[in-house]
CSV table of C-alpha atoms in Angstrom, one decimal:
chain,number,residue,atom,x,y,z
A,1,PHE,CA,130.0,115.9,64.0
A,2,GLU,CA,132.8,118.2,62.6
A,3,GLU,CA,129.3,119.9,60.5
A,4,LEU,CA,127.2,120.6,63.4
A,5,CYS,CA,129.2,123.3,64.7
A,6,LEU,CA,126.8,125.4,61.8
A,7,THR,CA,123.7,122.8,62.2
A,8,GLU,CA,123.6,122.8,66.1
A,9,GLU,CA,125.9,125.0,67.6
A,10,SER,CA,124.0,125.3,70.6
A,11,ALA,CA,124.7,121.7,71.2
A,12,VAL,CA,127.9,121.6,70.5
A,13,LYS,CA,129.0,125.2,73.0
A,14,GLU,CA,127.2,122.8,75.9
A,15,VAL,CA,129.4,119.7,75.4
A,16,THR,CA,132.6,122.2,75.3
A,17,GLN,CA,130.7,124.3,77.9
A,18,ALA,CA,130.5,120.7,80.3
A,19,TYR,CA,134.7,119.9,79.5
A,20,LYS,CA,135.1,123.5,80.6
A,21,SER,CA,132.7,123.0,84.1
A,22,ALA,CA,135.2,119.9,84.5
A,23,GLY,CA,138.0,121.8,84.5
A,24,ALA,CA,139.1,121.6,81.0
A,25,GLN,CA,142.0,124.2,80.7
A,26,LEU,CA,142.9,123.0,76.9
A,27,LEU,CA,139.5,123.3,74.9
A,28,LYS,CA,140.2,121.2,71.8
A,29,THR,CA,137.3,122.3,69.3
A,30,ASN,CA,135.4,120.1,67.6
A,31,THR,CA,137.7,119.8,64.3
A,32,PHE,CA,138.8,116.2,64.4
A,33,ASN,CA,137.2,115.0,61.1
A,34,ALA,CA,137.6,118.5,59.7
A,35,VAL,CA,139.7,118.1,56.9
A,36,ARG,CA,139.3,118.2,53.4
A,37,PRO,CA,139.3,114.8,52.1
A,38,LYS,CA,136.6,113.3,55.0
A,39,LEU,CA,134.6,115.8,54.5
A,40,LEU,CA,134.1,114.9,50.9
A,41,LYS,CA,133.2,111.6,51.6
A,42,SER,CA,130.2,113.8,52.7
A,43,GLY,CA,129.4,116.2,49.9
A,44,ILE,CA,130.2,118.5,52.1
A,45,GLN,CA,133.9,119.5,51.7
A,46,ASP,CA,132.9,123.6,50.2
A,47,LEU,CA,131.7,123.6,53.8
A,48,LEU,CA,135.1,123.3,55.6
A,49,PRO,CA,136.2,127.2,55.9
A,50,LYS,CA,133.3,127.6,57.9
A,51,ILE,CA,132.8,124.8,59.6
A,52,LEU,CA,137.0,125.4,60.9
A,53,LYS,CA,135.8,129.2,61.9
A,54,LYS,CA,132.6,128.6,63.8
A,55,SER,CA,133.8,125.8,65.6
A,56,VAL,CA,137.3,128.1,66.7
A,57,GLU,CA,134.6,131.2,67.4
A,58,ILE,CA,132.9,128.5,70.1
A,59,THR,CA,135.6,127.5,71.8
A,60,LYS,CA,136.5,130.7,72.3
A,61,ASP,CA,133.7,132.0,73.9
A,62,VAL,CA,133.8,129.4,75.9
A,63,ALA,CA,137.4,129.3,77.5
A,64,GLY,CA,137.2,133.2,77.5
A,65,GLU,CA,140.4,133.9,79.6
A,66,ASP,CA,139.9,130.5,82.2
A,67,ALA,CA,140.8,128.1,79.2
A,68,TYR,CA,143.4,127.6,75.9
A,69,VAL,CA,141.4,127.0,72.5
A,70,LEU,CA,143.8,124.0,70.9
A,71,GLY,CA,142.7,123.9,66.7
A,72,ALA,CA,142.7,120.0,66.5
A,73,ILE,CA,144.0,118.2,63.2
A,74,GLY,CA,142.8,113.9,62.8
A,75,PRO,CA,143.9,112.7,60.3
A,76,LEU,CA,143.3,112.9,56.8
A,77,GLY,CA,141.0,109.5,55.7
A,78,VAL,CA,143.2,108.0,52.8
A,79,VAL,CA,146.3,106.7,52.6
A,80,VAL,CA,149.9,108.7,51.2
A,81,GLU,CA,152.8,108.1,49.6
A,82,PRO,CA,154.7,105.7,49.2
A,83,LEU,CA,151.5,102.9,50.4
A,84,GLY,CA,148.7,104.9,48.9
A,85,PRO,CA,147.8,106.9,46.4
A,86,THR,CA,148.1,110.8,48.6
A,87,SER,CA,151.6,112.1,47.6
A,88,LEU,CA,153.4,113.5,50.6
A,89,GLN,CA,153.2,117.8,48.8
A,90,GLU,CA,149.3,116.4,48.9
A,91,ALA,CA,148.5,115.6,52.2
A,92,GLU,CA,150.8,118.7,53.4
A,93,GLU,CA,149.4,121.1,51.8
A,94,GLN,CA,145.9,120.4,52.8
A,95,PHE,CA,146.6,120.9,56.4
A,96,ALA,CA,147.3,123.6,56.0
A,97,GLU,CA,144.6,124.8,54.6
A,98,ASN,CA,143.2,123.9,58.0
A,99,ILE,CA,146.4,125.8,59.7
A,100,LYS,CA,146.0,128.8,58.1
A,101,ILE,CA,142.9,128.9,59.1
A,102,PHE,CA,143.2,128.5,62.9
A,103,ASP,CA,145.9,130.9,62.8
A,104,ALA,CA,144.1,133.9,61.4
A,105,GLU,CA,141.2,132.9,63.5
A,106,GLY,CA,143.7,132.4,66.8
A,107,VAL,CA,143.9,129.3,68.3
A,108,ASP,CA,146.4,129.3,70.8
A,109,ALA,CA,147.8,125.8,69.7
A,110,ILE,CA,147.0,123.3,67.1
A,111,LEU,CA,147.3,119.8,68.2
A,112,PHE,CA,147.5,116.6,65.8
A,113,VAL,CA,145.7,114.0,67.3
A,114,ALA,CA,145.5,110.3,67.2
A,115,PHE,CA,148.4,109.5,64.2
A,116,HIS,CA,149.3,106.7,62.9
A,117,ASP,CA,151.3,106.6,59.5
A,118,PHE,CA,153.6,109.1,60.3
A,119,SER,CA,154.9,110.4,56.8
A,120,GLU,CA,151.1,111.3,57.0
A,121,LEU,CA,151.7,113.3,60.6
A,122,GLU,CA,155.7,113.9,58.9
A,123,ALA,CA,153.4,116.0,56.3
A,124,GLY,CA,151.5,118.4,58.6
A,125,LEU,CA,154.5,119.3,60.4
A,126,LYS,CA,156.3,120.5,57.5
A,127,ALA,CA,153.5,122.5,56.9
A,128,ALA,CA,152.5,123.8,60.6
A,129,GLN,CA,156.4,124.5,60.5
A,130,ARG,CA,155.1,126.4,57.4
A,131,GLU,CA,151.5,128.8,58.3
A,132,THR,CA,152.3,129.3,61.8
A,133,LYS,CA,154.2,130.3,64.6
A,134,LYS,CA,152.2,128.9,67.5
A,135,PRO,CA,153.1,125.8,69.5
A,136,ILE,CA,151.8,122.7,68.0
A,137,PHE,CA,151.4,119.6,70.0
A,138,VAL,CA,151.4,115.9,69.0
A,139,GLN,CA,149.3,112.9,69.8
A,140,ILE,CA,149.4,109.6,68.2
A,141,GLY,CA,146.6,106.3,68.6
A,142,LEU,CA,148.2,103.3,69.8
A,143,GLN,CA,147.1,99.7,69.6
A,144,GLU,CA,147.6,97.7,72.6
A,145,ASN,CA,151.2,96.8,72.0
A,146,LEU,CA,152.2,100.7,72.4
A,147,THR,CA,153.0,100.8,67.9
A,148,THR,CA,150.6,102.4,65.9
A,149,SER,CA,148.7,100.8,63.2
A,150,PHE,CA,151.3,101.1,60.9
A,151,GLY,CA,154.1,100.3,63.1
A,152,ASN,CA,155.9,103.3,64.8
A,153,SER,CA,156.7,103.5,68.0
A,154,LEU,CA,157.1,106.1,70.5
A,155,GLU,CA,161.0,105.5,69.9
A,156,GLU,CA,159.7,107.4,66.6
A,157,LEU,CA,157.5,109.8,67.7
A,158,VAL,CA,160.9,111.6,69.9
A,159,SER,CA,162.9,111.2,67.2
A,160,LEU,CA,160.6,113.0,65.1
A,161,SER,CA,159.6,115.6,67.4
A,162,ASP,CA,163.0,116.2,67.8
A,163,LYS,CA,163.4,116.7,64.3
A,164,TYR,CA,160.6,119.2,64.2
A,165,ASP,CA,161.5,120.9,67.4
A,166,ILE,CA,158.0,119.7,68.9
A,167,GLU,CA,158.0,121.2,72.8
A,168,VAL,CA,154.7,118.4,73.2
A,169,ILE,CA,153.9,115.1,72.2
A,170,GLY,CA,151.5,111.7,73.7
A,171,VAL,CA,148.8,109.5,72.7
A,172,SER,CA,144.9,109.4,72.1
A,173,GLY,CA,143.7,106.9,71.6
A,174,GLU,CA,143.4,104.1,70.7
A,175,ILE,CA,143.8,102.2,74.0
A,176,GLY,CA,142.2,102.8,77.7
A,177,PRO,CA,144.2,104.1,81.3
A,178,SER,CA,146.2,100.8,81.6
A,179,ARG,CA,147.8,101.1,77.9
A,180,CYS,CA,148.4,104.7,78.4
A,181,LEU,CA,150.1,104.7,81.7
A,182,ALA,CA,152.5,102.1,80.5
A,183,ALA,CA,153.0,104.4,77.8
A,184,VAL,CA,153.8,107.7,79.5
A,185,GLU,CA,156.3,105.4,81.9
A,186,LYS,CA,158.1,104.1,78.3
A,187,LEU,CA,158.6,108.0,76.9
A,188,ARG,CA,159.4,109.4,80.5
A,189,ALA,CA,162.4,107.1,80.5
A,190,ILE,CA,163.1,109.0,76.6
A,191,THR,CA,162.2,112.0,77.0
A,192,SER,CA,161.9,115.3,79.0
A,193,LYS,CA,159.2,116.8,76.4
A,194,ILE,CA,155.6,118.1,78.4
A,195,LEU,CA,153.9,114.7,77.6
A,196,PHE,CA,149.8,114.5,77.0
A,197,ILE,CA,148.1,111.4,77.4
A,198,SER,CA,143.9,111.6,76.5
A,199,PRO,CA,143.0,107.3,76.6
A,200,ASN,CA,140.0,106.2,75.5
A,201,ALA,CA,137.1,105.9,77.9
A,202,GLY,CA,138.4,102.0,77.6
A,203,LEU,CA,137.8,99.3,75.0
A,204,PRO,CA,133.4,100.2,72.9
A,205,ARG,CA,131.1,96.9,73.2
A,206,TYR,CA,128.7,96.7,71.6
A,207,VAL,CA,125.2,96.9,73.6
A,208,ASN,CA,122.0,97.2,71.9
A,209,ASP,CA,122.8,99.5,68.2
A,210,GLU,CA,125.3,101.5,69.6
A,211,TYR,CA,129.0,101.6,71.2
A,212,ILE,CA,129.2,101.8,74.8
A,213,TYR,CA,132.9,102.5,77.1
A,214,MET,CA,133.5,100.4,79.7
A,215,CYS,CA,135.3,102.8,82.1
A,216,ASN,CA,133.5,104.9,84.8
A,217,PRO,CA,134.1,108.2,86.0
A,218,ASP,CA,136.4,107.0,89.1
A,219,TYR,CA,138.6,104.6,87.0
A,220,MET,CA,140.1,107.0,84.4
A,221,GLY,CA,140.4,109.3,87.6
A,222,LYS,CA,142.2,106.9,89.4
A,223,PHE,CA,144.5,107.1,86.4
A,224,ALA,CA,145.0,110.5,85.8
A,225,LYS,CA,146.8,111.0,89.3
A,226,ARG,CA,148.8,107.3,88.1
A,227,PHE,CA,149.8,109.3,84.6
A,228,VAL,CA,151.3,112.7,86.8
A,229,GLN,CA,152.9,110.2,88.9
A,230,ALA,CA,154.4,108.9,86.1
A,231,GLY,CA,155.3,111.6,84.6
A,232,ALA,CA,152.5,112.7,82.6
A,233,ASN,CA,151.6,117.0,82.3
A,234,ILE,CA,148.8,116.7,81.0
A,235,ILE,CA,145.7,114.9,81.1
A,236,GLY,CA,142.8,115.1,78.8
A,237,GLY,CA,140.6,112.2,77.4
A,238,HIS,CA,139.7,110.8,73.7
A,239,SER,CA,136.7,108.8,72.8
A,240,GLY,CA,134.5,107.9,75.0
A,241,VAL,CA,135.3,110.8,77.7
A,242,HIS,CA,131.7,112.7,77.5
A,243,GLU,CA,128.6,110.4,77.6
A,244,PRO,CA,125.6,112.7,77.8
A,245,HIS,CA,122.6,111.1,79.6
């Protein structure tokens, strides 16, 4: 989907514009999986700089003077040490490549999205601290038990954000609105940081050869209000929130 920035620019712009038209003031670049190890699997790793630059260009064009651009970075798709073969230094350099380009292209902030492995996330934060003066936002992915798939907790997220002086933290998937509300309540009880919450549109079901997210807009809207009441500051959406028909 990230390569679409180069091959179907108008489609990417249309989706981005739909978010802005719906009232979004923070627009993410279409770069969640645009990291070198993931692009390598498709044989398009050499397109990484072009994809990043074009995505920022598209998003800035839509944002204009009315919205901010977040340079989105997702997990690398590899297992880092001590659990896997990728060294923390190697991971840090791969994150640094993206952050340098985002910084040079003029994003308003760097957003780490849906991280589960805090060793990998910390490598990204080290790279960000080294390569940019822009604000850093951190969102982790959670399971139903409110820990990441690597067993990291919301308390550990707060501790890590304190260590790197991150002011905006939160959740992006893989849970729906109900469990995200529980995460907001838990986070607000232990931190005064800005909370950025992006639930999935519920859990998807596999129907007629495609995944369908089950939450309707009204349900998402009701929970958005509850997020604010519970102390969230920025409300967004992760998987399933934009399904054109």
